[in-house]
């Protein structure tokens, strides 16, 4: 099982992660960000948090400002984003791929 928690205040949670020096990587469709496949995730054993936003509105700028890094998943065609579950799955796969091939 993967441990998870629900928090009512995302900004307070992100501040706590920053204080613990836990990298927070946001997945967002923001221009001029590194792409998922070129981003080097933290080394295995150090941990990190993947943050995904609302499918329609994404993450708010002040929340993005509290993240350690912002990465995007490149999309081709008319759509510029993916379903949030699909985006998280792709990102989690890339983290594990880097940890196993690293």
Short mmCIF file of N, CA and C in Angstrom, two decimals:
data_model
loop_
_atom_site.label_atom_id
_atom_site.label_comp_id
_atom_site.label_asym_id
_atom_site.label_seq_id
_atom_site.Cartn_x
_atom_site.Cartn_y
_atom_site.Cartn_z
N UNK A 1 0.83 -1.18 0.00
CA UNK A 1 0.00 0.00 0.00
C UNK A 1 0.88 1.25 0.00
N UNK A 2 0.42 2.25 -0.67
CA UNK A 2 1.12 3.54 -0.71
C UNK A 2 0.49 4.45 0.32
N UNK A 3 1.29 4.97 1.25
CA UNK A 3 0.72 5.87 2.26
C UNK A 3 0.26 7.18 1.62
N UNK A 4 -0.86 7.70 2.10
CA UNK A 4 -1.37 8.97 1.61
C UNK A 4 -2.11 9.66 2.75
N UNK A 5 -2.29 10.95 2.60
CA UNK A 5 -3.00 11.75 3.59
C UNK A 5 -3.83 12.79 2.87
N UNK A 6 -4.90 13.24 3.50
CA UNK A 6 -5.70 14.36 3.00
C UNK A 6 -5.42 15.57 3.88
N UNK A 7 -5.18 16.71 3.26
CA UNK A 7 -4.97 17.96 3.99
C UNK A 7 -5.91 19.01 3.44
N UNK A 8 -6.51 19.78 4.31
CA UNK A 8 -7.45 20.81 3.90
C UNK A 8 -6.79 22.08 3.42
N UNK A 9 -5.54 22.33 3.80
CA UNK A 9 -4.85 23.57 3.44
C UNK A 9 -3.57 23.25 2.69
N UNK A 10 -3.62 23.32 1.37
CA UNK A 10 -2.48 22.95 0.54
C UNK A 10 -1.28 23.84 0.79
N UNK A 11 -1.49 25.11 1.03
CA UNK A 11 -0.35 26.02 1.25
C UNK A 11 0.38 25.68 2.55
N UNK A 12 -0.36 25.36 3.58
CA UNK A 12 0.26 24.97 4.85
C UNK A 12 1.03 23.66 4.67
N UNK A 13 0.46 22.73 3.93
CA UNK A 13 1.13 21.45 3.67
C UNK A 13 2.44 21.67 2.91
N UNK A 14 2.40 22.50 1.86
CA UNK A 14 3.60 22.76 1.07
C UNK A 14 4.67 23.48 1.89
N UNK A 15 4.26 24.38 2.75
CA UNK A 15 5.22 25.06 3.64
C UNK A 15 5.91 24.03 4.53
N UNK A 16 5.14 23.09 5.07
CA UNK A 16 5.71 22.03 5.91
C UNK A 16 6.69 21.17 5.14
N UNK A 17 6.37 20.86 3.90
CA UNK A 17 7.27 20.06 3.07
C UNK A 17 8.56 20.82 2.79
N UNK A 18 8.44 22.12 2.56
CA UNK A 18 9.64 22.94 2.34
C UNK A 18 10.52 22.94 3.58
N UNK A 19 9.90 23.05 4.75
CA UNK A 19 10.66 23.04 6.00
C UNK A 19 11.37 21.70 6.21
N UNK A 20 10.76 20.62 5.73
CA UNK A 20 11.37 19.29 5.83
C UNK A 20 12.33 19.01 4.66
N UNK A 21 12.47 19.99 3.78
CA UNK A 21 13.32 19.89 2.59
C UNK A 21 12.92 18.73 1.67
N UNK A 22 11.62 18.47 1.61
CA UNK A 22 11.09 17.46 0.71
C UNK A 22 10.77 18.13 -0.62
N UNK A 23 11.41 17.72 -1.71
CA UNK A 23 11.12 18.33 -3.01
C UNK A 23 9.67 18.10 -3.43
N UNK A 24 9.03 19.16 -3.90
CA UNK A 24 7.67 19.08 -4.41
C UNK A 24 7.71 19.43 -5.89
N UNK A 25 7.32 18.47 -6.71
CA UNK A 25 7.34 18.65 -8.16
C UNK A 25 5.90 18.77 -8.64
N UNK A 26 5.57 19.93 -9.18
CA UNK A 26 4.22 20.17 -9.70
C UNK A 26 4.15 19.77 -11.17
N UNK A 27 3.06 19.11 -11.54
CA UNK A 27 2.78 18.82 -12.94
C UNK A 27 1.80 19.86 -13.43
N UNK A 28 2.21 20.66 -14.39
CA UNK A 28 1.36 21.76 -14.83
C UNK A 28 1.68 22.10 -16.28
N UNK A 29 0.71 22.66 -16.97
CA UNK A 29 0.87 23.05 -18.38
C UNK A 29 1.30 24.51 -18.48
N UNK A 30 2.37 24.85 -17.80
CA UNK A 30 2.90 26.20 -17.81
C UNK A 30 4.00 26.27 -18.86
N UNK A 31 4.03 27.35 -19.62
CA UNK A 31 5.03 27.50 -20.67
C UNK A 31 6.42 27.67 -20.06
N UNK A 32 7.43 27.31 -20.85
CA UNK A 32 8.83 27.48 -20.48
C UNK A 32 9.24 26.68 -19.25
N UNK A 33 8.63 25.52 -19.06
CA UNK A 33 9.03 24.62 -17.98
C UNK A 33 9.72 23.41 -18.57
N UNK A 34 10.52 22.75 -17.76
CA UNK A 34 11.16 21.52 -18.21
C UNK A 34 10.11 20.45 -18.47
N UNK A 35 10.39 19.62 -19.45
CA UNK A 35 9.47 18.52 -19.73
C UNK A 35 9.80 17.34 -18.82
N UNK A 36 8.82 16.51 -18.61
CA UNK A 36 8.94 15.37 -17.71
C UNK A 36 10.13 14.49 -18.06
N UNK A 37 10.33 14.22 -19.34
CA UNK A 37 11.40 13.30 -19.73
C UNK A 37 12.79 13.92 -19.68
N UNK A 38 12.91 15.23 -19.51
CA UNK A 38 14.23 15.86 -19.37
C UNK A 38 14.53 16.24 -17.92
N UNK A 39 13.55 16.14 -17.05
CA UNK A 39 13.72 16.51 -15.64
C UNK A 39 14.39 15.37 -14.88
N UNK A 40 15.37 15.69 -14.05
CA UNK A 40 16.04 14.69 -13.22
C UNK A 40 15.38 14.68 -11.84
N UNK A 41 14.63 13.63 -11.56
CA UNK A 41 13.96 13.51 -10.26
C UNK A 41 14.98 13.23 -9.17
N UNK A 42 14.65 13.57 -7.91
CA UNK A 42 15.57 13.28 -6.80
C UNK A 42 15.92 11.80 -6.76
N UNK A 43 17.09 11.51 -6.23
CA UNK A 43 17.60 10.14 -6.17
C UNK A 43 16.69 9.24 -5.36
N UNK A 44 16.72 7.96 -5.70
CA UNK A 44 15.94 6.96 -4.98
C UNK A 44 16.30 7.03 -3.49
N UNK A 45 15.29 6.93 -2.66
CA UNK A 45 15.50 6.96 -1.22
C UNK A 45 15.40 8.34 -0.60
N UNK A 46 15.50 9.39 -1.43
CA UNK A 46 15.40 10.75 -0.87
C UNK A 46 13.96 11.23 -0.81
N UNK A 47 13.11 10.67 -1.65
CA UNK A 47 11.69 11.02 -1.65
C UNK A 47 11.40 12.31 -2.38
N UNK A 48 10.16 12.45 -2.78
CA UNK A 48 9.65 13.67 -3.39
C UNK A 48 8.13 13.56 -3.40
N UNK A 49 7.48 14.67 -3.63
CA UNK A 49 6.02 14.70 -3.74
C UNK A 49 5.66 15.17 -5.14
N UNK A 50 4.70 14.49 -5.76
CA UNK A 50 4.17 14.92 -7.05
C UNK A 50 2.84 15.62 -6.79
N UNK A 51 2.71 16.83 -7.29
CA UNK A 51 1.51 17.62 -7.05
C UNK A 51 0.76 17.82 -8.36
N UNK A 52 -0.50 17.42 -8.39
CA UNK A 52 -1.35 17.63 -9.56
C UNK A 52 -2.52 18.51 -9.16
N UNK A 53 -3.01 19.27 -10.11
CA UNK A 53 -4.09 20.20 -9.81
C UNK A 53 -5.42 19.74 -10.37
N UNK A 54 -6.35 20.64 -10.31
CA UNK A 54 -7.68 20.44 -10.85
C UNK A 54 -7.59 20.27 -12.37
N UNK A 55 -8.33 19.33 -12.91
CA UNK A 55 -8.24 19.06 -14.35
C UNK A 55 -8.61 20.26 -15.20
N UNK A 56 -9.52 21.06 -14.74
CA UNK A 56 -9.96 22.20 -15.55
C UNK A 56 -9.12 23.45 -15.32
N UNK A 57 -8.75 23.70 -14.04
CA UNK A 57 -8.09 24.96 -13.71
C UNK A 57 -6.62 24.82 -13.34
N UNK A 58 -6.16 23.58 -13.16
CA UNK A 58 -4.75 23.38 -12.81
C UNK A 58 -4.45 23.85 -11.40
N UNK A 59 -3.20 24.24 -11.19
CA UNK A 59 -2.74 24.74 -9.89
C UNK A 59 -2.68 26.26 -9.93
N UNK A 60 -3.03 26.89 -8.83
CA UNK A 60 -3.00 28.35 -8.75
C UNK A 60 -1.56 28.84 -8.68
N UNK A 61 -1.30 30.04 -9.21
CA UNK A 61 0.07 30.57 -9.23
C UNK A 61 0.74 30.62 -7.86
N UNK A 62 0.00 30.96 -6.80
CA UNK A 62 0.62 31.01 -5.47
C UNK A 62 1.00 29.62 -4.97
N UNK A 63 0.25 28.60 -5.37
CA UNK A 63 0.59 27.22 -5.02
C UNK A 63 1.83 26.80 -5.81
N UNK A 64 1.87 27.13 -7.10
CA UNK A 64 3.05 26.81 -7.92
C UNK A 64 4.30 27.46 -7.35
N UNK A 65 4.14 28.65 -6.78
CA UNK A 65 5.27 29.37 -6.19
C UNK A 65 5.87 28.66 -4.98
N UNK A 66 5.10 27.79 -4.36
CA UNK A 66 5.59 27.04 -3.20
C UNK A 66 6.23 25.70 -3.58
N UNK A 67 6.18 25.36 -4.86
CA UNK A 67 6.74 24.09 -5.32
C UNK A 67 8.23 24.25 -5.61
N UNK A 68 8.97 23.18 -5.46
CA UNK A 68 10.39 23.18 -5.73
C UNK A 68 10.67 23.25 -7.23
N UNK A 69 9.88 22.50 -8.01
CA UNK A 69 10.04 22.45 -9.46
C UNK A 69 8.66 22.34 -10.11
N UNK A 70 8.60 22.79 -11.36
CA UNK A 70 7.39 22.63 -12.17
C UNK A 70 7.82 21.93 -13.45
N UNK A 71 7.13 20.84 -13.77
CA UNK A 71 7.42 20.13 -15.01
C UNK A 71 6.12 19.93 -15.79
N UNK A 72 6.26 19.77 -17.08
CA UNK A 72 5.07 19.54 -17.90
C UNK A 72 5.25 18.26 -18.71
N UNK A 73 4.14 17.68 -19.07
CA UNK A 73 4.12 16.51 -19.95
C UNK A 73 3.75 17.03 -21.33
N UNK A 74 4.67 16.92 -22.30
CA UNK A 74 4.35 17.45 -23.62
C UNK A 74 3.19 16.70 -24.27
N UNK A 75 2.30 17.46 -24.87
CA UNK A 75 1.15 16.90 -25.58
C UNK A 75 1.20 17.36 -27.03
N UNK A 76 0.73 16.55 -27.90
CA UNK A 76 0.72 16.89 -29.32
C UNK A 76 -0.71 17.06 -29.78
N UNK A 77 -0.91 17.92 -30.76
CA UNK A 77 -2.24 18.17 -31.27
C UNK A 77 -2.88 19.38 -30.62
N UNK A 78 -4.20 19.41 -30.61
CA UNK A 78 -4.95 20.56 -30.13
C UNK A 78 -4.95 20.66 -28.60
N UNK A 79 -5.10 19.53 -27.91
CA UNK A 79 -5.15 19.54 -26.45
C UNK A 79 -3.77 19.83 -25.87
N UNK A 80 -3.75 20.59 -24.77
CA UNK A 80 -2.46 20.87 -24.13
C UNK A 80 -2.35 20.23 -22.75
N UNK A 81 -3.31 19.37 -22.40
CA UNK A 81 -3.25 18.75 -21.08
C UNK A 81 -3.85 17.35 -21.13
N UNK A 82 -3.63 16.61 -20.05
CA UNK A 82 -4.13 15.25 -19.91
C UNK A 82 -5.06 15.15 -18.72
N UNK A 83 -5.82 14.09 -18.66
CA UNK A 83 -6.59 13.75 -17.47
C UNK A 83 -5.63 13.67 -16.30
N UNK A 84 -6.04 14.18 -15.13
CA UNK A 84 -5.14 14.26 -13.98
C UNK A 84 -4.64 12.89 -13.54
N UNK A 85 -5.48 11.87 -13.61
CA UNK A 85 -5.06 10.52 -13.26
C UNK A 85 -4.02 9.98 -14.23
N UNK A 86 -4.23 10.24 -15.51
CA UNK A 86 -3.27 9.82 -16.53
C UNK A 86 -1.94 10.56 -16.36
N UNK A 87 -2.02 11.85 -16.11
CA UNK A 87 -0.80 12.65 -15.93
C UNK A 87 0.00 12.15 -14.73
N UNK A 88 -0.68 11.88 -13.63
CA UNK A 88 0.03 11.38 -12.45
C UNK A 88 0.67 10.02 -12.74
N UNK A 89 -0.06 9.15 -13.43
CA UNK A 89 0.47 7.82 -13.75
C UNK A 89 1.73 7.92 -14.61
N UNK A 90 1.71 8.79 -15.59
CA UNK A 90 2.88 8.97 -16.47
C UNK A 90 4.06 9.50 -15.66
N UNK A 91 3.80 10.47 -14.79
CA UNK A 91 4.88 11.05 -13.97
C UNK A 91 5.43 10.03 -12.98
N UNK A 92 4.55 9.27 -12.32
CA UNK A 92 5.00 8.26 -11.36
C UNK A 92 5.84 7.21 -12.07
N UNK A 93 5.45 6.83 -13.28
CA UNK A 93 6.23 5.87 -14.06
C UNK A 93 7.63 6.43 -14.33
N UNK A 94 7.72 7.70 -14.70
CA UNK A 94 9.01 8.30 -14.99
C UNK A 94 9.90 8.34 -13.75
N UNK A 95 9.33 8.63 -12.60
CA UNK A 95 10.10 8.61 -11.35
C UNK A 95 10.69 7.21 -11.12
N UNK A 96 9.85 6.21 -11.20
CA UNK A 96 10.29 4.83 -10.97
C UNK A 96 11.30 4.40 -12.04
N UNK A 97 11.08 4.81 -13.29
CA UNK A 97 12.02 4.47 -14.36
C UNK A 97 13.40 5.03 -14.04
N UNK A 98 13.45 6.29 -13.63
CA UNK A 98 14.73 6.89 -13.29
C UNK A 98 15.37 6.21 -12.08
N UNK A 99 14.58 5.87 -11.10
CA UNK A 99 15.11 5.21 -9.91
C UNK A 99 15.67 3.82 -10.25
N UNK A 100 15.02 3.11 -11.16
CA UNK A 100 15.47 1.77 -11.52
C UNK A 100 16.61 1.77 -12.54
N UNK A 101 16.70 2.83 -13.33
CA UNK A 101 17.73 2.87 -14.37
C UNK A 101 18.89 3.78 -13.97
N UNK A 102 18.71 4.50 -12.88
CA UNK A 102 19.57 5.55 -12.47
C UNK A 102 20.96 5.41 -12.19
#
